[in-house]
Short mmCIF file of C-alpha atoms in Angstrom, two decimals:
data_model
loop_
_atom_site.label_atom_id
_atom_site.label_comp_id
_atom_site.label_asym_id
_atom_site.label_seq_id
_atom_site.Cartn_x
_atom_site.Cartn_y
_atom_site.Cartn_z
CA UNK Q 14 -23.78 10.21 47.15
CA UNK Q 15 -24.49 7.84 44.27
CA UNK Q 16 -23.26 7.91 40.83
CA UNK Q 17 -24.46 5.92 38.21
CA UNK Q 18 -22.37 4.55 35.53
CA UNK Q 19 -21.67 1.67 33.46
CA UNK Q 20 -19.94 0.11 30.77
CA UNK Q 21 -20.46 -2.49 27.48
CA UNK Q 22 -18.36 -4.93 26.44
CA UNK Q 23 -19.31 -7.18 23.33
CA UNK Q 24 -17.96 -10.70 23.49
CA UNK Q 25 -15.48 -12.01 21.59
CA UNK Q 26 -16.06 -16.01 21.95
CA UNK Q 27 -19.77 -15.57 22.02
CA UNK Q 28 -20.76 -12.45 19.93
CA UNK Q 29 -24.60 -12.60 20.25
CA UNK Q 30 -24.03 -11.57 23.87
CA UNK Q 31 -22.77 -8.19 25.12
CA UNK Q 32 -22.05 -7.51 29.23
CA UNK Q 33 -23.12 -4.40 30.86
CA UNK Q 34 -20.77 -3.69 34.05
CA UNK Q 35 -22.68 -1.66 36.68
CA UNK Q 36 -19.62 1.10 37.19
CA UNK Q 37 -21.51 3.54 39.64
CA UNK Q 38 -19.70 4.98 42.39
CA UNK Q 39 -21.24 5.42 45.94
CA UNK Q 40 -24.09 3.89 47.18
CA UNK Q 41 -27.74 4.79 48.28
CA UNK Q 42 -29.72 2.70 50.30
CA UNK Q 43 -33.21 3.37 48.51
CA UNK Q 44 -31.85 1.64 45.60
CA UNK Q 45 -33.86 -2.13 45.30
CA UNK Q 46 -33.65 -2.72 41.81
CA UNK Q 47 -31.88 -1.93 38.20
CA UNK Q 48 -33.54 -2.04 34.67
CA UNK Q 49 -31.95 -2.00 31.37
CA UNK Q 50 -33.39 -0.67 28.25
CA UNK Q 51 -32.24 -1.53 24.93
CA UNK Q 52 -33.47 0.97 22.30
CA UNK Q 53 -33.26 0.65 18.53
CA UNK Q 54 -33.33 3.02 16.08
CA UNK Q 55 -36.59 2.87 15.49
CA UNK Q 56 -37.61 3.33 18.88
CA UNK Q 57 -38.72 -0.17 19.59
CA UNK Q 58 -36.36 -2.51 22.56
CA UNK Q 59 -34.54 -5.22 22.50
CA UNK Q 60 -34.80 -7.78 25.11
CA UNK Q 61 -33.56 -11.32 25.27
CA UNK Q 62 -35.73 -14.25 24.13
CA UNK Q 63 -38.42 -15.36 26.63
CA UNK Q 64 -38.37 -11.47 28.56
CA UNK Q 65 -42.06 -10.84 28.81
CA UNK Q 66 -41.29 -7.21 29.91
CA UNK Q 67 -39.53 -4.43 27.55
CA UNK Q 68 -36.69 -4.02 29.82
CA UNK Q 69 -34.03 -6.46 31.19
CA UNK Q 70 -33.97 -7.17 35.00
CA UNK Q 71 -30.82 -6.41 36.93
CA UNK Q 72 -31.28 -7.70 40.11
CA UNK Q 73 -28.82 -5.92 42.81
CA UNK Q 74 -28.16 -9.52 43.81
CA UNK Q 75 -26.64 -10.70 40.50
CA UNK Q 76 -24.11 -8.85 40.97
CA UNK Q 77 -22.03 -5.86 39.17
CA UNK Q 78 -22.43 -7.75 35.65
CA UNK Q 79 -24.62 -9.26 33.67
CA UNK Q 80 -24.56 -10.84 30.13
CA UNK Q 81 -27.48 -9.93 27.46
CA UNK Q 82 -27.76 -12.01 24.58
CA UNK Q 83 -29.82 -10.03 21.91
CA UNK Q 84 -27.29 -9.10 19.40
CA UNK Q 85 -27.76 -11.61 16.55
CA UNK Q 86 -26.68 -8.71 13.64
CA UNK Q 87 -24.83 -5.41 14.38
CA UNK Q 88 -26.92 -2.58 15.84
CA UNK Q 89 -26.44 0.79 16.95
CA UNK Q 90 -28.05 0.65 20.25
CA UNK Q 91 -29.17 3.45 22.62
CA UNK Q 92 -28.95 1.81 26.20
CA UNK Q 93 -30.47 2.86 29.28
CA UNK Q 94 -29.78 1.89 32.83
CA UNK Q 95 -32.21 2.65 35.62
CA UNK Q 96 -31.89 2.30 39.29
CA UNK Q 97 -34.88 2.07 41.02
CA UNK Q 98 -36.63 2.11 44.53
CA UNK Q 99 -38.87 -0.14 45.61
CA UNK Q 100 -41.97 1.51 44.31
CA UNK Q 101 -40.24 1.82 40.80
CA UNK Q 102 -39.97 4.92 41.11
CA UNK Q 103 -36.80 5.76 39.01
CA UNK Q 104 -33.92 7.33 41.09
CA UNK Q 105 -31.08 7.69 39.11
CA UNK Q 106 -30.69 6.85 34.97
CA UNK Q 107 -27.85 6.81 32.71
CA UNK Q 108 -27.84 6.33 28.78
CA UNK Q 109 -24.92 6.23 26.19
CA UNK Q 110 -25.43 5.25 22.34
CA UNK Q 111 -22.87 2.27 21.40
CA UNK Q 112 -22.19 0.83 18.38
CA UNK Q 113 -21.91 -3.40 17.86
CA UNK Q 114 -20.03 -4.04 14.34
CA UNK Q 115 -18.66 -8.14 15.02
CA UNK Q 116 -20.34 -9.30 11.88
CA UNK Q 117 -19.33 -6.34 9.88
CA UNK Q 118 -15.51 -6.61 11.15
CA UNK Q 119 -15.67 -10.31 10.55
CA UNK Q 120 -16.91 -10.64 6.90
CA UNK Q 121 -14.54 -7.33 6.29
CA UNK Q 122 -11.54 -9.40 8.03
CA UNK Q 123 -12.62 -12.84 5.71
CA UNK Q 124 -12.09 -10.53 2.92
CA UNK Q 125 -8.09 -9.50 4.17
CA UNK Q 126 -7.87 -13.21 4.88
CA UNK Q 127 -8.82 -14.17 1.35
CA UNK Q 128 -6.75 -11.59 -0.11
CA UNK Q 129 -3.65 -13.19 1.24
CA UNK Q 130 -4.15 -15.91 -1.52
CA UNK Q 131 -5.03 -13.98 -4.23
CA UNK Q 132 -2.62 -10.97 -3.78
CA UNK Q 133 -3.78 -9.42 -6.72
CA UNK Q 134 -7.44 -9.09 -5.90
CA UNK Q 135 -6.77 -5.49 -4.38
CA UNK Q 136 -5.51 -4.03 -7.36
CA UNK Q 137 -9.17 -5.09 -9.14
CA UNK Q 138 -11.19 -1.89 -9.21
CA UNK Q 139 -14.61 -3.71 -8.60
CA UNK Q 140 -13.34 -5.32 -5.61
CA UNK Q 141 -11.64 -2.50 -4.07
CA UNK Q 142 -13.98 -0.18 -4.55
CA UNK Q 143 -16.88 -2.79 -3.20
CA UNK Q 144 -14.50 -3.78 -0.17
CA UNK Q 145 -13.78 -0.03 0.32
CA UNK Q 146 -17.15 0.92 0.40
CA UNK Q 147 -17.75 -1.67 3.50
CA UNK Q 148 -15.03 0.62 4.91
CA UNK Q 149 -16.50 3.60 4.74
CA UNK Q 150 -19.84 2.15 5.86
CA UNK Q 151 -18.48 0.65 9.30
CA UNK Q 152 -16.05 3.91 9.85
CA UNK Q 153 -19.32 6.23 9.42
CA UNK Q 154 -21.42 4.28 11.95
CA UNK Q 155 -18.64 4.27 14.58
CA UNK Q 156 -17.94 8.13 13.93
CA UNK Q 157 -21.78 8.59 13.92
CA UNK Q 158 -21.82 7.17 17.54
CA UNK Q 159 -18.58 8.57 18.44
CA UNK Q 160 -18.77 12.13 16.88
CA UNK Q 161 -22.61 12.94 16.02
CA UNK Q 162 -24.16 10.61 19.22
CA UNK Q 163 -26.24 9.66 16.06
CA UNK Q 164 -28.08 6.51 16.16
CA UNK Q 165 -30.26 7.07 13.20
CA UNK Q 166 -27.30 8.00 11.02
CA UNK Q 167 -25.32 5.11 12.77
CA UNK Q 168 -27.71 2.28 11.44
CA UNK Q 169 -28.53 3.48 8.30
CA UNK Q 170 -24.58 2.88 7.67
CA UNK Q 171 -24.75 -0.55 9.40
CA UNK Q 172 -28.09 -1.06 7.01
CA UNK Q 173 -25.49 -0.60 3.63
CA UNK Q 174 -23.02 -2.61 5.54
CA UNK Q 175 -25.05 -4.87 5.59
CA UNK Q 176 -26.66 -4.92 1.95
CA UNK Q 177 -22.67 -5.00 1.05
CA UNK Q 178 -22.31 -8.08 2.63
CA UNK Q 179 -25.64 -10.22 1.64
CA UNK Q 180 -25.40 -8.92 -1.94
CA UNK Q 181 -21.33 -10.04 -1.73
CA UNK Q 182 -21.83 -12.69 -4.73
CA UNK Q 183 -22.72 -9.51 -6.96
CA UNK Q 184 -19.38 -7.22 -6.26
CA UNK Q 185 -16.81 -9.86 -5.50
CA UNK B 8 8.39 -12.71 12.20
CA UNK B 9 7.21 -9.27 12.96
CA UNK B 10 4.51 -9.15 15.80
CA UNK B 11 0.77 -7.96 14.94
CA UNK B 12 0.88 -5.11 16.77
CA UNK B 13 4.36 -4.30 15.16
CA UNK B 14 3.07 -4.55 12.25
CA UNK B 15 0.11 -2.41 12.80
CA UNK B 16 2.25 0.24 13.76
CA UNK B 17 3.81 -0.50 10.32
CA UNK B 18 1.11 0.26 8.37
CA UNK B 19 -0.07 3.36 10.42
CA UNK B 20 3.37 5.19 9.58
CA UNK B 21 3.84 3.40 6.25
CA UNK B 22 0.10 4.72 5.44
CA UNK B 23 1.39 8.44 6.18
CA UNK B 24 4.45 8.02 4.16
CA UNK B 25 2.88 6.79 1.34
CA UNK B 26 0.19 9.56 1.20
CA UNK B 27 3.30 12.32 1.58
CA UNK B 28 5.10 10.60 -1.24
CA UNK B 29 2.29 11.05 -3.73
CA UNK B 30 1.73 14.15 -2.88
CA UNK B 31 5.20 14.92 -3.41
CA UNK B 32 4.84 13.38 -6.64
CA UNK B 33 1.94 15.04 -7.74
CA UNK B 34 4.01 18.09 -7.66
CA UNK B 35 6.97 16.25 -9.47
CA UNK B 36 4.52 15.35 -12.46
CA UNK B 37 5.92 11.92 -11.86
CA UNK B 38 2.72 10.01 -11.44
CA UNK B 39 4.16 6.09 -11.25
CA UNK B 40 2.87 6.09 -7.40
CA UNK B 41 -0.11 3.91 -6.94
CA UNK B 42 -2.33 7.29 -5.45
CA UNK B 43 -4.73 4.23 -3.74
CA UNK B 44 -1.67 3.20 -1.83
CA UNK B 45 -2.52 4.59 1.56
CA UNK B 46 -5.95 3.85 1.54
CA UNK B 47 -5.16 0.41 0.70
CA UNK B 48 -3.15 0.25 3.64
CA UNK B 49 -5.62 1.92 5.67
CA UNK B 50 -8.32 -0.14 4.73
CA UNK B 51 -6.04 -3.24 5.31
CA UNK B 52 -4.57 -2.13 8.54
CA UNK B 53 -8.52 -1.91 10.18
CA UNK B 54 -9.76 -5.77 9.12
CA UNK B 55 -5.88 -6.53 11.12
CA UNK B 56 -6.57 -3.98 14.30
CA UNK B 57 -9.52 -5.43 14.25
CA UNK B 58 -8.92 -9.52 14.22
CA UNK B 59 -5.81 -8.79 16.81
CA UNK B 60 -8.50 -6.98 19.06
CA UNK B 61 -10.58 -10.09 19.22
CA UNK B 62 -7.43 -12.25 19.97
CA UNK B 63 -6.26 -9.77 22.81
CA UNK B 64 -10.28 -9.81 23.95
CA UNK B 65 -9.57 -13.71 24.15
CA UNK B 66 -6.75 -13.34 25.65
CA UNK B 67 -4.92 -16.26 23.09
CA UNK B 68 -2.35 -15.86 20.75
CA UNK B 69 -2.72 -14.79 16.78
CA UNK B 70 -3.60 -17.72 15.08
CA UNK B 71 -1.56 -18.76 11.57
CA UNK B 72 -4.37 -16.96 9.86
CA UNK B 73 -3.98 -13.70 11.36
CA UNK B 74 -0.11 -13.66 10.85
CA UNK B 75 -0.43 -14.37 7.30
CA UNK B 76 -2.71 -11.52 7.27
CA UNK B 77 0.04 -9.55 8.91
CA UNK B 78 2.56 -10.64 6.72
CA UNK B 79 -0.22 -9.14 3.57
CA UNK B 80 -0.07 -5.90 5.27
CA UNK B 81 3.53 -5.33 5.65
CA UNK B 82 3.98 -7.01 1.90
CA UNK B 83 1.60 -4.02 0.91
CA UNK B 84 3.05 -1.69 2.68
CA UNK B 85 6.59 -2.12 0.45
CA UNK B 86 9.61 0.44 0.69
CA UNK B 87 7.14 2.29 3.24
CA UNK B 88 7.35 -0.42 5.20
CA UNK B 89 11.31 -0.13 5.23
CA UNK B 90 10.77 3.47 6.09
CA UNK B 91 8.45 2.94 8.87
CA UNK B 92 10.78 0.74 10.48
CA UNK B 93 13.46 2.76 10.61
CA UNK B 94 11.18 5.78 12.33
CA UNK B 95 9.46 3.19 15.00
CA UNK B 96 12.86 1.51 15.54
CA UNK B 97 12.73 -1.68 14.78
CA UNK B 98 10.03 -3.10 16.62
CA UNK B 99 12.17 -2.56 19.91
CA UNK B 100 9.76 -0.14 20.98
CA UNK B 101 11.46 3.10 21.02
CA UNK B 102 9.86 6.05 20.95
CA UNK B 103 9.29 8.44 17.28
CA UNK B 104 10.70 11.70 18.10
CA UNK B 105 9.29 14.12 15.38
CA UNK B 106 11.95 16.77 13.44
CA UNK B 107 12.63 19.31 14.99
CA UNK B 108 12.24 21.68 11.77
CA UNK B 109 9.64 19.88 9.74
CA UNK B 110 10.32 20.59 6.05
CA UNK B 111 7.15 21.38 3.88
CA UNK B 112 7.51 22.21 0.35
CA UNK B 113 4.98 24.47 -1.97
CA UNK B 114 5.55 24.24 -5.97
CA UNK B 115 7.01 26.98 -7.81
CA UNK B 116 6.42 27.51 -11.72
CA UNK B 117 7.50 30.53 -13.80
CA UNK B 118 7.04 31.12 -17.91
CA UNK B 119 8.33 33.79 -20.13
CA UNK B 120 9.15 34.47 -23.55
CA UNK B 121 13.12 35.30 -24.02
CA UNK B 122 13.47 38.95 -25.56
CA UNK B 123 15.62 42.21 -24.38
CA UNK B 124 14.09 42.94 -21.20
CA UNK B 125 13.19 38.84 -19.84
CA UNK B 126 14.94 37.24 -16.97
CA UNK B 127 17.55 35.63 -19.47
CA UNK B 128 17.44 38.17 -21.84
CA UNK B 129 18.20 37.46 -25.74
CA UNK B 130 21.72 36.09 -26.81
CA UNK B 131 22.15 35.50 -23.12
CA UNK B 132 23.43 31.61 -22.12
CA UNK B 133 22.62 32.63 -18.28
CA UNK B 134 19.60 32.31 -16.09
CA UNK B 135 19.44 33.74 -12.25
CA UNK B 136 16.66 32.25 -10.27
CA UNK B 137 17.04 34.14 -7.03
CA UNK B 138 15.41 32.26 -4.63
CA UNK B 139 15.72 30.32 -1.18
CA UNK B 140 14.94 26.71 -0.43
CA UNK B 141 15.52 25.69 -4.35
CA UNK B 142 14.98 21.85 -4.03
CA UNK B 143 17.56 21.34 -7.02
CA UNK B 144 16.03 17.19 -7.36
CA UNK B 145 12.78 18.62 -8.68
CA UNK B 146 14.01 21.12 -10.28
CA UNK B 147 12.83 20.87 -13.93
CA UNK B 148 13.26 23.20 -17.50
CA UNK B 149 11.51 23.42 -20.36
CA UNK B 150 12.40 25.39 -23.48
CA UNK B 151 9.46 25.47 -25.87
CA UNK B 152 7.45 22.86 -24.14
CA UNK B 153 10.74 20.33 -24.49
CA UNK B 154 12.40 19.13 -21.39
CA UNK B 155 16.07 20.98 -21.17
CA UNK B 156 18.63 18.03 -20.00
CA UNK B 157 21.16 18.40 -17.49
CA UNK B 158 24.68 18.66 -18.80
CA UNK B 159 24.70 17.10 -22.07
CA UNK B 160 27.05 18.23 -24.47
CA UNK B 161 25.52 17.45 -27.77
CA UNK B 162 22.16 19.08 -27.55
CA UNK B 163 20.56 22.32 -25.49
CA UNK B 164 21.26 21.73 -22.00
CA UNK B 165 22.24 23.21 -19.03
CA UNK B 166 24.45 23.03 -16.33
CA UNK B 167 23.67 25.17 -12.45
CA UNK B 168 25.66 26.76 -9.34
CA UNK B 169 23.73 26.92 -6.41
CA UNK B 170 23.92 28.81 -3.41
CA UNK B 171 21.07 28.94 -0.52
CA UNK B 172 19.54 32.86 -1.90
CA UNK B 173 20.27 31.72 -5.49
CA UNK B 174 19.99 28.97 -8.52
CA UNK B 175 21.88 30.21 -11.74
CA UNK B 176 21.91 27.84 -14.92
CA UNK B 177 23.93 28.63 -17.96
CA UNK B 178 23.08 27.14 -21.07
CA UNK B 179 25.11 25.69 -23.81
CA UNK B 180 23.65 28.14 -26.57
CA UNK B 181 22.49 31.11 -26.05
CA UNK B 182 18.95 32.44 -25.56
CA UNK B 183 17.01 33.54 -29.03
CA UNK B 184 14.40 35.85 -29.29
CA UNK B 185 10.49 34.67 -28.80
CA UNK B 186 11.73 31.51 -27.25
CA UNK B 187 9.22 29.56 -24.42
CA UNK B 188 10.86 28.70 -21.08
CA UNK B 189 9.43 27.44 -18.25
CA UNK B 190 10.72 26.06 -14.77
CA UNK B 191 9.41 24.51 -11.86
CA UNK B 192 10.80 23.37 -8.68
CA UNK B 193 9.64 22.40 -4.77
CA UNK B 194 10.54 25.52 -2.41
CA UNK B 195 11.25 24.37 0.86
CA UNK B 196 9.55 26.79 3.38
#
């Protein structure tokens, strides 16, 4: 009996990179090889620089982990994990939608970190409403992934996170 | 130095008790409460869960940076802060154990025009409320649109007995005919 799981974890040294921890339980000995598919929104995947294929290879022998470096902004990223026999023919797949907001977080954090010198800064309207609106914007995307399963509605949020933060010199 | 994650707790509770106070004050008609309060804390409280979750993730210690971040929350956070203390103990980790009896309140506000038949009836100085719960601290009077003053002997004021099934005020001139009064207080329910 084999069931397949895993989990994400985004780094916090190196943030480009996320790891994807093979968590299946029980085994089955037509299994020769795992891919990984990273979807956009849009459809299209994501694969590390130099993959000439539109998944990632997992080889069984690399182990339960491996670390994918594609996340150079924050996405909302559907990710699929397929375990495969040898005639890739897919036996067993598992998805899950999950939600990378480092850069978001980050500028958001600069802006408590900034604050802490000009006190006052929070009590301007422009600001607060500006910062606030980053707020909203990163808590919509992580309850559109958490609540709706919605990656659409999840990057569209990251998109005016985004336009927040290169357009900062205009609000702040 | 309070901990980050004392301080986080902080400003979770503090958040809450700032968001009851206004809306206590919103009833009150005192509005000197800064209503963005709690969602300045809020907002603040996220960019700190956030940077302390990256420093756990690295497994290192909060840098000077983050603690002076920590210090901005809890500086935010003001007399709430105070409060939350108390109800997460000090940072010593015990646990909140909720009232037994929450108290919520719902406003109360009644008008009429003093003649034979109203509630204080014409040439009367004395005015029953019967009612349960009376918060007597919110308790405010008006007679024609001016605030009534507690006690005060040289001008129209009032002075009150209370009892838990009653509230009676008597007055330091008595009623006249056609005149506007109007109270409000928080029922505890």
């Amino acid at each position: 009996m084999f069931t397949p799981n895993f989990s994400i974890s985004q780094s916090a040294s190196t943030p480009s990179i996320f790891t994807l921890t093979d968590t299946s339980a029980g085994s089955d000995g037509a299994i020769t090889q795992r891919r990984i598919y990273i979807y956009q929104s849009d459809g299209t995947t994501l694969v590390p620089t130099g993959t000439m294929t539109t998944y990632v290879n997992f080889p069984l022998i690399s182990g339960n982990s491996i670390d994918i470096n594609v996340l150079n902004i924050d996405y909302a990223l559907n990710i699929i994990v397929q375990w495969l026999d040898v005639s890739n023919t897919v036996l067993y797949s598992k998805q899950g939608l999950y939600l990378f907001t480092y850069y978001s977080e980050l500028f958001y954090y600069g802006l408590t970190q900034f604050q802490t010198s000009q006190p006052n800064l929070i009590d301007n309207p422009n600001y607060y409403g500006e910062k606030m609106k980053l707020r909203v914007s990163l808590d919509e995307a992580a309850s559109s992934v958490s609540v709706g399963n919605d990656i659409t509605s999840a990057e569209a949020a990251l998109t005016r996170a985004q336009y927040l933060i290169n357009n900062t010199i205009l609000f702040y | 130095m309070q901990t980050i994650s004392y301080i986080i707790q902080l400003a979770q509770v503090s958040g809450y008790l700032a968001d009851n106070d206004i809306v206590r004050s919103e009833f009150l008609n005192n509005g000197y409460l800064d209503p963005l309060l709690p969602t300045k804390i809020y907002m603040e409280r996220k960019a700190l869960e956030w940077a302390y979750g990256q420093t756990v993730k690295l497994g290192s210690s909060p840098d000077a940076a983050l603690q002076s971040a920590g210090n901005y929350v809890v500086t935010l956070c003001g007399k709430y802060g105070v409060l939350a203390q108390n109800i997460i103990g000090g940072g010593t980790g015990s646990v909140v154990i909720p009232a037994s009896t929450p108290v919520y309140y719902i406003p109360v506000e009644v008008q009429f025009i003093v003649d034979g038949s109203s509630p204080m009836p014409t040439d009367s100085s004395t005015l029953v409320i019967n009612d349960t719960g009376i918060n007597i601290s919110s308790f405010k009077i008006f007679s024609n649109t001016s605030l009534v003053p507690y006690n005060v002997n040289t001008q129209y004021s009032y002075t009150y007995v209370q009892s838990p099934t009653y509230l009676t005020l008597t007055f330091n001139i008595p009623a006249q005919a056609d005149q506007l009064i109007s109270y409000s207080y928080l029922k505890a329910i």
